[in-house]
CSV table of C-alpha atoms and ligand atoms in Angstrom, one decimal:
chain,number,residue,atom,x,y,z
Y,1,UNK,CA,-0.2,-0.1,-0.6
Y,2,UNK,CA,1.5,3.4,-1.3
Y,3,UNK,CA,0.6,7.0,1.2
Y,4,UNK,CA,1.7,10.1,0.3
Y,5,UNK,CA,1.5,12.9,2.2
Y,6,UNK,CA,1.1,16.6,0.9
Y,7,UNK,CA,0.5,19.1,4.3
Y,8,UNK,CA,1.4,22.9,3.1
Y,9,UNK,CA,2.3,24.8,6.5
Y,10,UNK,CA,3.2,21.4,8.2
Y,11,UNK,CA,7.0,20.2,9.2
Y,12,UNK,CA,6.3,16.7,7.2
Y,13,UNK,CA,9.8,14.6,8.2
Y,14,UNK,CA,8.2,14.0,11.8
Y,15,UNK,CA,4.4,13.1,10.4
Y,16,UNK,CA,7.0,10.7,7.5
Y,17,UNK,CA,8.5,8.9,10.6
Y,18,UNK,CA,4.9,8.1,13.3
Y,19,UNK,CA,3.1,7.4,9.6
Y,20,UNK,CA,6.1,5.1,9.1
Y,21,UNK,CA,6.1,3.7,12.1
Y,22,UNK,CA,2.3,3.0,12.6
Y,23,UNK,CA,2.0,1.7,9.4
Y,24,UNK,CA,5.0,-0.6,8.5
Y,25,UNK,CA,3.6,-2.2,5.6
Y,26,UNK,CA,3.0,0.8,4.1
Y,27,UNK,CA,5.2,3.1,2.0
Y,28,UNK,CA,4.6,6.6,2.9
Y,29,UNK,CA,5.9,9.3,0.9
Y,30,UNK,CA,6.0,12.9,1.1
Y,31,UNK,CA,4.2,14.4,-2.6
Y,32,UNK,CA,6.0,15.8,-5.3
Y,33,UNK,CA,5.1,16.8,-8.6
Y,34,UNK,CA,5.3,13.5,-11.0
Y,35,UNK,CA,5.1,11.4,-7.8
Y,36,UNK,CA,3.8,7.6,-8.4
Y,37,UNK,CA,0.6,6.8,-7.6
Y,38,UNK,CA,-0.8,6.7,-4.2
Y,39,UNK,CA,-3.5,4.6,-2.7
Y,40,UNK,CA,-4.5,6.8,0.2
Y,41,UNK,CA,-3.5,10.5,1.0
Y,42,UNK,CA,-3.2,12.6,3.8
Y,43,UNK,CA,-3.2,16.5,3.4
Y,44,UNK,CA,-4.0,20.3,4.3
Y,45,UNK,CA,-4.2,22.4,1.3
Y,46,UNK,CA,-3.0,20.6,-1.1
Y,47,UNK,CA,-2.7,22.0,-4.6
Y,48,UNK,CA,-5.0,20.9,-7.5
Y,49,UNK,CA,-2.0,19.7,-9.3
Y,50,UNK,CA,-1.8,17.3,-5.9
Y,51,UNK,CA,-5.4,15.8,-7.2
Y,52,UNK,CA,-4.7,16.2,-10.6
Y,53,UNK,CA,-1.7,14.0,-11.1
Y,54,UNK,CA,-3.3,11.4,-8.4
Y,55,UNK,CA,-6.8,10.0,-9.9
Y,56,UNK,CA,-6.9,6.9,-8.7
Y,57,UNK,CA,-6.6,7.6,-4.3
Y,58,UNK,CA,-9.3,5.6,-2.9
Y,59,UNK,CA,-9.3,7.9,0.3
Y,60,UNK,CA,-8.4,11.7,1.3
Y,61,UNK,CA,-7.6,12.3,5.0
Y,62,UNK,CA,-7.5,15.4,6.2
Y,63,UNK,CA,-5.0,16.4,8.6
Y,64,UNK,CA,-7.4,19.2,10.3
Y,65,UNK,CA,-11.2,18.9,11.2
Y,66,UNK,CA,-12.3,21.7,8.9
Y,67,UNK,CA,-12.6,20.6,4.5
Y,68,UNK,CA,-13.8,23.6,3.5
Y,69,UNK,CA,-10.3,24.8,1.8
Y,70,UNK,CA,-10.0,21.0,0.5
Y,71,UNK,CA,-13.8,20.4,-1.0
Y,72,UNK,CA,-13.3,23.7,-3.2
Y,73,UNK,CA,-10.8,21.5,-5.1
Y,74,UNK,CA,-11.7,19.2,-8.0
Y,75,UNK,CA,-11.5,15.6,-6.1
Y,76,UNK,CA,-11.4,12.0,-8.1
Y,77,UNK,CA,-15.2,10.6,-7.5
Y,78,UNK,CA,-14.5,7.7,-6.4
Y,79,UNK,CA,-12.1,9.1,-2.9
Y,80,UNK,CA,-13.6,9.1,0.7
Y,81,UNK,CA,-12.7,12.6,2.2
Y,82,UNK,CA,-12.5,11.5,6.1
Y,83,UNK,CA,-11.9,14.7,8.3
Y,84,UNK,CA,-10.3,14.7,12.1
Y,85,UNK,CA,-12.5,12.8,14.4
Y,86,UNK,CA,-11.8,14.9,18.2
Y,87,UNK,CA,-7.9,13.5,18.2
Y,88,UNK,CA,-7.6,15.7,20.7
Y,89,UNK,CA,-9.1,18.9,19.6
Y,90,UNK,CA,-12.8,18.7,21.8
Y,91,UNK,CA,-10.7,19.1,25.0
Y,92,UNK,CA,-8.7,22.4,23.3
Y,93,UNK,CA,-11.9,23.6,22.2
Y,94,UNK,CA,-13.6,23.3,25.2
Y,95,UNK,CA,-11.0,24.4,27.3
Y,96,UNK,CA,-10.8,27.8,24.8
Y,97,UNK,CA,-14.8,28.7,24.4
Y,98,UNK,CA,-15.3,28.1,28.4
Y,99,UNK,CA,-11.9,30.4,29.4
Y,100,UNK,CA,-13.1,32.9,27.1
Y,101,UNK,CA,-17.0,33.0,27.9
Y,102,UNK,CA,-16.0,33.1,32.2
Y,103,UNK,CA,-12.8,35.9,31.3
Y,104,UNK,CA,-15.9,37.4,30.3
Y,105,UNK,CA,-18.5,36.7,32.4
Y,106,UNK,CA,-16.2,37.5,35.5
Y,107,UNK,CA,-15.0,40.8,33.8
Y,108,UNK,CA,-11.1,39.3,34.2
Y,109,UNK,CA,-10.1,41.8,31.5
Y,110,UNK,CA,-11.4,44.9,33.4
Y,111,UNK,CA,-10.5,43.8,37.0
Y,112,UNK,CA,-6.8,43.2,35.3
Y,113,UNK,CA,-6.5,46.8,34.1
Y,114,UNK,CA,-7.7,47.7,37.7
Y,115,UNK,CA,-5.3,45.7,40.2
Y,116,UNK,CA,-2.7,47.6,37.3
Y,117,UNK,CA,-3.3,50.4,37.4
Y,118,UNK,CA,-2.7,49.9,41.7
Y,119,UNK,CA,-7.2,50.0,42.2
Y,120,UNK,CA,-7.9,47.1,44.6
Y,121,UNK,CA,-11.9,47.5,43.5
Y,122,UNK,CA,-15.1,45.1,43.1
Y,123,UNK,CA,-17.4,44.7,40.3
Y,124,UNK,CA,-21.0,43.1,41.3
Y,125,UNK,CA,-21.7,40.1,40.6
Y,126,UNK,CA,-23.4,38.9,37.4
Y,127,UNK,CA,-26.4,36.5,37.5
Y,128,UNK,CA,-25.4,33.5,35.5
Y,129,UNK,CA,-29.1,33.1,34.3
Y,130,UNK,CA,-28.8,36.0,32.0
Y,131,UNK,CA,-25.6,34.5,30.5
Y,132,UNK,CA,-27.3,32.4,27.9
Y,133,UNK,CA,-24.9,30.8,25.9
Y,134,UNK,CA,-25.8,29.5,22.9
Y,135,UNK,CA,-23.5,27.0,21.1
Y,136,UNK,CA,-23.9,26.6,17.0
Y,137,UNK,CA,-23.0,23.4,16.0
Y,138,UNK,CA,-23.3,20.4,18.1
Y,139,UNK,CA,-20.6,17.9,16.1
Y,140,UNK,CA,-18.2,16.6,17.5
Y,141,UNK,CA,-16.7,19.7,19.0
Y,142,UNK,CA,-19.5,22.0,19.6
Y,143,UNK,CA,-21.4,18.8,21.9
Y,144,UNK,CA,-18.0,18.8,23.9
Y,145,UNK,CA,-18.1,22.4,24.4
Y,146,UNK,CA,-21.6,22.6,25.6
Y,147,UNK,CA,-21.1,20.0,27.3
Y,148,UNK,CA,-18.1,21.8,29.1
Y,149,UNK,CA,-19.9,24.8,29.6
Y,150,UNK,CA,-22.9,23.5,32.0
Y,151,UNK,CA,-20.5,22.5,34.2
Y,152,UNK,CA,-20.4,26.2,34.7
Y,153,UNK,CA,-23.5,26.6,35.3
Y,154,UNK,CA,-24.3,28.6,32.2
Y,155,UNK,CA,-28.0,28.0,30.6
Y,156,UNK,CA,-27.2,26.1,27.5
Y,157,UNK,CA,-28.8,26.5,24.2
Y,158,UNK,CA,-27.6,24.3,21.0
Y,159,UNK,CA,-28.3,24.8,17.2
Y,160,UNK,CA,-27.6,22.3,14.3
Y,161,UNK,CA,-29.3,21.3,11.5
Y,162,UNK,CA,-30.6,17.9,13.4
Y,163,UNK,CA,-32.5,17.6,16.3
Y,164,UNK,CA,-30.2,16.9,19.3
Y,165,UNK,CA,-30.8,15.4,22.9
Y,166,UNK,CA,-28.3,16.2,25.3
Y,167,UNK,CA,-29.0,16.7,28.6
Y,168,UNK,CA,-29.3,20.2,29.7
Y,169,UNK,CA,-28.9,21.8,26.6
Y,170,UNK,CA,-32.0,23.7,25.0
Y,171,UNK,CA,-32.2,22.2,21.6
Y,172,UNK,CA,-33.0,24.5,18.2
Y,173,UNK,CA,-32.2,22.9,15.3
Y,174,UNK,CA,-32.6,24.2,11.4
Y,175,UNK,CA,-33.7,27.6,9.2
Y,176,UNK,CA,-36.8,27.8,11.4
Y,177,UNK,CA,-35.7,27.9,15.0
Y,178,UNK,CA,-33.0,30.3,14.1
Y,179,UNK,CA,-34.2,32.9,15.7
Y,180,UNK,CA,-35.7,31.9,18.2
Y,181,UNK,CA,-32.2,30.4,19.6
Y,182,UNK,CA,-30.0,33.9,18.6
Y,183,UNK,CA,-33.3,35.8,20.7
Y,184,UNK,CA,-32.2,33.8,23.7
Y,185,UNK,CA,-28.4,33.6,23.1
Y,186,UNK,CA,-26.4,36.0,25.6
Y,187,UNK,CA,-23.1,35.0,24.6
Y,188,UNK,CA,-22.9,33.1,20.6
Y,189,UNK,CA,-19.9,30.6,20.1
Y,190,UNK,CA,-19.7,29.5,16.6
Y,191,UNK,CA,-19.1,25.9,15.7
Y,192,UNK,CA,-20.1,25.8,12.2
Y,193,UNK,CA,-18.6,23.7,9.5
Y,194,UNK,CA,-18.3,26.1,6.5
Y,195,UNK,CA,-20.8,25.8,4.0
Y,196,UNK,CA,-22.1,27.6,1.8
Y,197,UNK,CA,-25.3,27.9,3.6
Y,198,UNK,CA,-22.9,29.0,6.8
Y,199,UNK,CA,-20.8,31.2,5.3
Y,200,UNK,CA,-21.7,35.1,6.3
Y,201,UNK,CA,-24.1,33.5,8.9
Y,202,UNK,CA,-23.2,36.0,11.4
Y,203,UNK,CA,-24.1,39.2,10.0
Y,204,UNK,CA,-25.7,42.5,10.9
Y,205,UNK,CA,-29.2,40.8,10.8
Y,206,UNK,CA,-28.9,37.7,12.6
Y,207,UNK,CA,-26.0,38.8,15.4
Y,208,UNK,CA,-29.0,42.4,15.9
Y,209,UNK,CA,-31.0,39.5,17.6
Y,210,UNK,CA,-28.1,38.4,20.2
Y,211,UNK,CA,-29.4,39.9,23.7
Y,212,UNK,CA,-28.6,43.4,24.1
Y,213,UNK,CA,-24.9,43.6,25.6
Y,214,UNK,CA,-24.2,40.1,24.1
Y,215,UNK,CA,-20.4,38.4,23.1
Y,216,UNK,CA,-19.0,37.2,20.2
Y,217,UNK,CA,-16.9,33.8,20.1
Y,218,UNK,CA,-15.9,32.7,17.0
Y,219,UNK,CA,-13.4,29.5,16.6
Y,220,UNK,CA,-15.0,28.1,13.4
Y,221,UNK,CA,-13.6,29.7,10.2
Y,222,UNK,CA,-13.8,33.8,9.9
Y,223,UNK,CA,-15.9,33.7,6.9
Y,224,UNK,CA,-19.0,32.7,8.9
Y,225,UNK,CA,-18.5,36.3,10.0
Y,226,UNK,CA,-19.2,40.2,8.5
Y,227,UNK,CA,-16.6,41.8,9.8
Y,228,UNK,CA,-18.2,45.2,9.7
Y,229,UNK,CA,-21.3,44.1,11.0
Y,230,UNK,CA,-19.9,42.6,14.1
Y,231,UNK,CA,-17.9,46.3,14.8
Y,232,UNK,CA,-20.8,48.3,14.4
Y,233,UNK,CA,-22.8,46.6,16.5
Y,234,UNK,CA,-20.0,46.2,19.0
Y,235,UNK,CA,-19.3,50.2,18.7
Y,236,UNK,CA,-23.7,51.3,19.0
Y,237,UNK,CA,-23.2,49.6,22.2
Y,238,UNK,CA,-25.8,46.4,20.6
Y,239,UNK,CA,-22.8,43.9,21.5
Y,240,UNK,CA,-19.8,44.5,24.7
Y,241,UNK,CA,-17.4,42.3,22.2
Y,242,UNK,CA,-16.1,39.6,20.8
Y,243,UNK,CA,-13.4,36.5,21.1
Y,244,UNK,CA,-12.2,35.5,17.7
Y,245,UNK,CA,-9.7,33.1,16.9
Y,246,UNK,CA,-10.1,32.8,13.2
Y,247,UNK,CA,-10.2,35.0,9.9
Y,248,UNK,CA,-11.4,36.1,6.7
Y,249,UNK,CA,-7.5,36.5,6.0
Y,250,UNK,CA,-4.8,34.5,8.0
Y,251,UNK,CA,-2.7,36.2,9.2
Y,252,UNK,CA,-5.1,38.6,9.6
Y,253,UNK,CA,-3.9,42.1,8.1
Y,254,UNK,CA,-2.5,44.3,9.9
Y,255,UNK,CA,-4.3,47.2,8.9
Y,256,UNK,CA,-7.4,45.1,10.0
Y,257,UNK,CA,-9.6,47.0,12.0
Y,258,UNK,CA,-9.8,44.1,14.9
Y,259,UNK,CA,-6.2,44.7,15.5
Y,260,UNK,CA,-6.8,47.6,17.6
Y,261,UNK,CA,-10.3,47.4,18.5
Y,262,UNK,CA,-10.0,47.4,22.7
Y,263,UNK,CA,-13.4,45.4,22.8
Y,264,UNK,CA,-12.6,42.5,20.7
Y,265,UNK,CA,-9.5,39.8,22.0
Y,266,UNK,CA,-7.4,38.5,18.6
Y,267,UNK,CA,-5.8,34.5,19.1
Y,268,UNK,CA,-3.8,33.2,16.1
Y,269,UNK,CA,-6.1,30.4,15.2
Y,270,UNK,CA,-5.2,28.3,18.3
Y,271,UNK,CA,-8.2,27.4,19.6
Y,272,UNK,CA,-7.9,23.3,18.7
Y,273,UNK,CA,-4.9,22.6,17.6
Y,274,UNK,CA,-3.9,19.3,15.3
Y,275,UNK,CA,-2.1,17.4,17.6
Y,276,UNK,CA,0.7,14.8,15.6
Y,277,UNK,CA,0.5,11.4,17.9
Y,278,UNK,CA,-3.3,11.4,18.2
Y,279,UNK,CA,-4.1,11.8,14.4
Y,280,UNK,CA,-1.5,10.2,13.3
Y,281,UNK,CA,-2.9,7.0,15.2
Y,282,UNK,CA,-6.2,8.0,14.0
Y,283,UNK,CA,-5.5,8.0,10.4
Y,284,UNK,CA,-3.5,5.0,10.3
Y,285,UNK,CA,-6.1,2.7,11.7
Y,286,UNK,CA,-8.8,4.5,9.3
Y,287,UNK,CA,-6.3,3.2,6.6
Y,288,UNK,CA,-6.6,0.1,8.0
Y,289,UNK,CA,-9.7,0.2,8.4
Y,290,UNK,CA,-10.6,1.2,5.3
Y,291,UNK,CA,-8.0,-1.6,3.4
Y,292,UNK,CA,-10.4,-4.3,4.9
Y,293,UNK,CA,-13.6,-3.4,4.0
Y,294,UNK,CA,-14.9,-1.6,7.4
Y,295,UNK,CA,-16.6,1.5,7.5
Y,296,UNK,CA,-15.2,4.3,9.5
Y,297,UNK,CA,-16.2,7.6,11.5
Y,298,UNK,CA,-15.6,11.6,9.8
Y,299,UNK,CA,-16.8,10.7,6.5
Y,300,UNK,CA,-17.7,14.1,4.9
Y,301,UNK,CA,-20.3,14.3,2.6
Y,302,UNK,CA,-19.0,16.5,-0.2
Y,303,UNK,CA,-23.0,17.6,-0.8
Y,304,UNK,CA,-23.8,18.6,3.0
Y,305,UNK,CA,-20.6,20.4,2.7
Y,306,UNK,CA,-19.3,19.1,6.2
R,401,LIG,P1,-18.7,18.6,13.4
R,401,LIG,O1,-18.6,17.1,14.2
R,401,LIG,O2,-18.9,18.5,11.6
R,401,LIG,O3,-20.4,19.8,13.1
R,401,LIG,C1,-21.0,20.1,12.5
R,401,LIG,C2,-22.0,20.7,13.2
R,401,LIG,O4,-22.7,22.0,12.5
R,401,LIG,C3,-22.7,19.3,13.7
R,401,LIG,O5,-24.0,19.5,14.6
R,401,LIG,C4,-24.2,20.1,12.5
R,401,LIG,O6,-25.2,19.8,12.3
R,401,LIG,C5,-24.3,21.5,12.5
R,401,LIG,N1,-24.5,22.2,10.9
R,401,LIG,C6,-23.6,22.2,9.8
R,401,LIG,N2,-24.5,23.0,9.3
R,401,LIG,C7,-25.6,23.4,9.3
R,401,LIG,C8,-26.6,24.2,9.1
R,401,LIG,N3,-26.8,24.8,7.6
R,401,LIG,N4,-27.1,25.1,10.0
R,401,LIG,C9,-27.1,24.3,11.5
R,401,LIG,N5,-25.9,23.5,12.0
R,401,LIG,C10,-25.1,23.0,11.1
R,401,LIG,O7,-17.9,19.3,13.0
R,401,LIG,P2,-16.4,20.2,14.3
R,401,LIG,O8,-15.7,18.8,14.3
R,401,LIG,O9,-17.5,19.8,15.5
R,401,LIG,O10,-16.0,21.3,13.4
R,401,LIG,C11,-16.5,22.3,13.3
R,401,LIG,C12,-15.6,23.1,12.7
R,401,LIG,O11,-14.9,23.6,13.3
R,401,LIG,C13,-14.9,22.5,11.4
R,401,LIG,O12,-15.6,22.6,10.4
R,401,LIG,C14,-13.6,23.7,12.1
R,401,LIG,O13,-13.9,24.9,10.6
R,401,LIG,C15,-13.7,24.5,13.2
R,401,LIG,N6,-12.8,24.4,13.6
R,401,LIG,C16,-11.5,25.2,13.7
R,401,LIG,C17,-10.7,25.1,14.9
R,401,LIG,C18,-9.7,26.1,15.2
R,401,LIG,O14,-8.6,25.8,16.2
R,401,LIG,N7,-10.2,27.3,15.8
R,401,LIG,C19,-10.1,24.0,14.7
R,401,LIG,C20,-11.2,22.2,14.8
R,401,LIG,C21,-11.7,23.1,13.7
R,401,LIG,P3,-25.8,18.0,12.7
R,401,LIG,O15,-25.6,17.6,13.5
R,401,LIG,O16,-27.6,18.3,12.4
R,401,LIG,O17,-25.3,17.8,11.2
R,402,LIG,C1,-8.7,23.4,12.0
R,402,LIG,O1,-9.1,24.6,12.4
R,402,LIG,C2,-10.1,22.4,11.4
R,402,LIG,O2,-10.0,22.6,11.2
R,402,LIG,O3,-8.9,21.5,12.0
């Protein structure tokens, strides 16, 4: 069995070593133009040329959860596309989102500024019941986040395409329940995949429906959010701020207004990193399972887009 590795912005050698150790019977090579045909590919943001030269692939393993960039390419029609299925990401996402929600709810930025100014002062405790957190997307990551938030006794709403039954989570589904979900939400967390249906989903009209003083946490994709609409709603006072981990253009251009906005907290697409060891173990296991004719979790539906 031949496996080809083509991952932009990734140090290839440790991945090749790890894949060879996990699949000792396979030939694992770094892809180069003109490389021989492989059975399976391990990829992140490959060029179109890669698929044009590998039309026989059976499996394409994305070393991330989101496949929006991959699905823009022309893929071999018979190849199954497999996304990372947690592989150590959901716990990172849960800690990132809980941190952002708690930092906002407990006003830790204000405390930090006051202490730096030498002021020993208290702020009035806020009512947890007034801080319903709404998680858009209740998949592998969103469900873990929704469960983690409940540990801190925030009211939790969830919105997904199909109805869910998660203990303690008020579930909304489909376009028809989206407005009710927004109206019931104070802190909006985005964990949707980027698809034609979800692009620009956080815009002036939708974000205006959040409860006054609402807060936005975007950890999915930058193109879910209309940047200028977020800024306008924060500046008008309807929203109180945002924590953003993902951006339309990454790295975030140096002249983007997000950099200087005092109510916006930024991180560089780091909320849930791909962990090499966990990912290699998962991908190797799935390659072997597929080769033996078994079904595996995390197969992407190209029509749905996730
Ligand atoms: P997932 O398991 O595929 O879950 C996607 C969820 O979104 C599902 O609950 C799905 O509903 C829901 N959904 C999809 N389209 C919808 C629509 N039109 N309306 C309502 N709900 C919709 O994905 P995941 O593993 O949780 O990952 C989510 C996203 O997080 C990824 O696609 C990626 O963009 C992002 N991500 C970011 C980072 C980072 O570091 N910032 C890291 C990893 C992933 P159903 O359950 O009904 O299908
Ligand atoms: C990261 O953004 C991923 O999709 O895994």
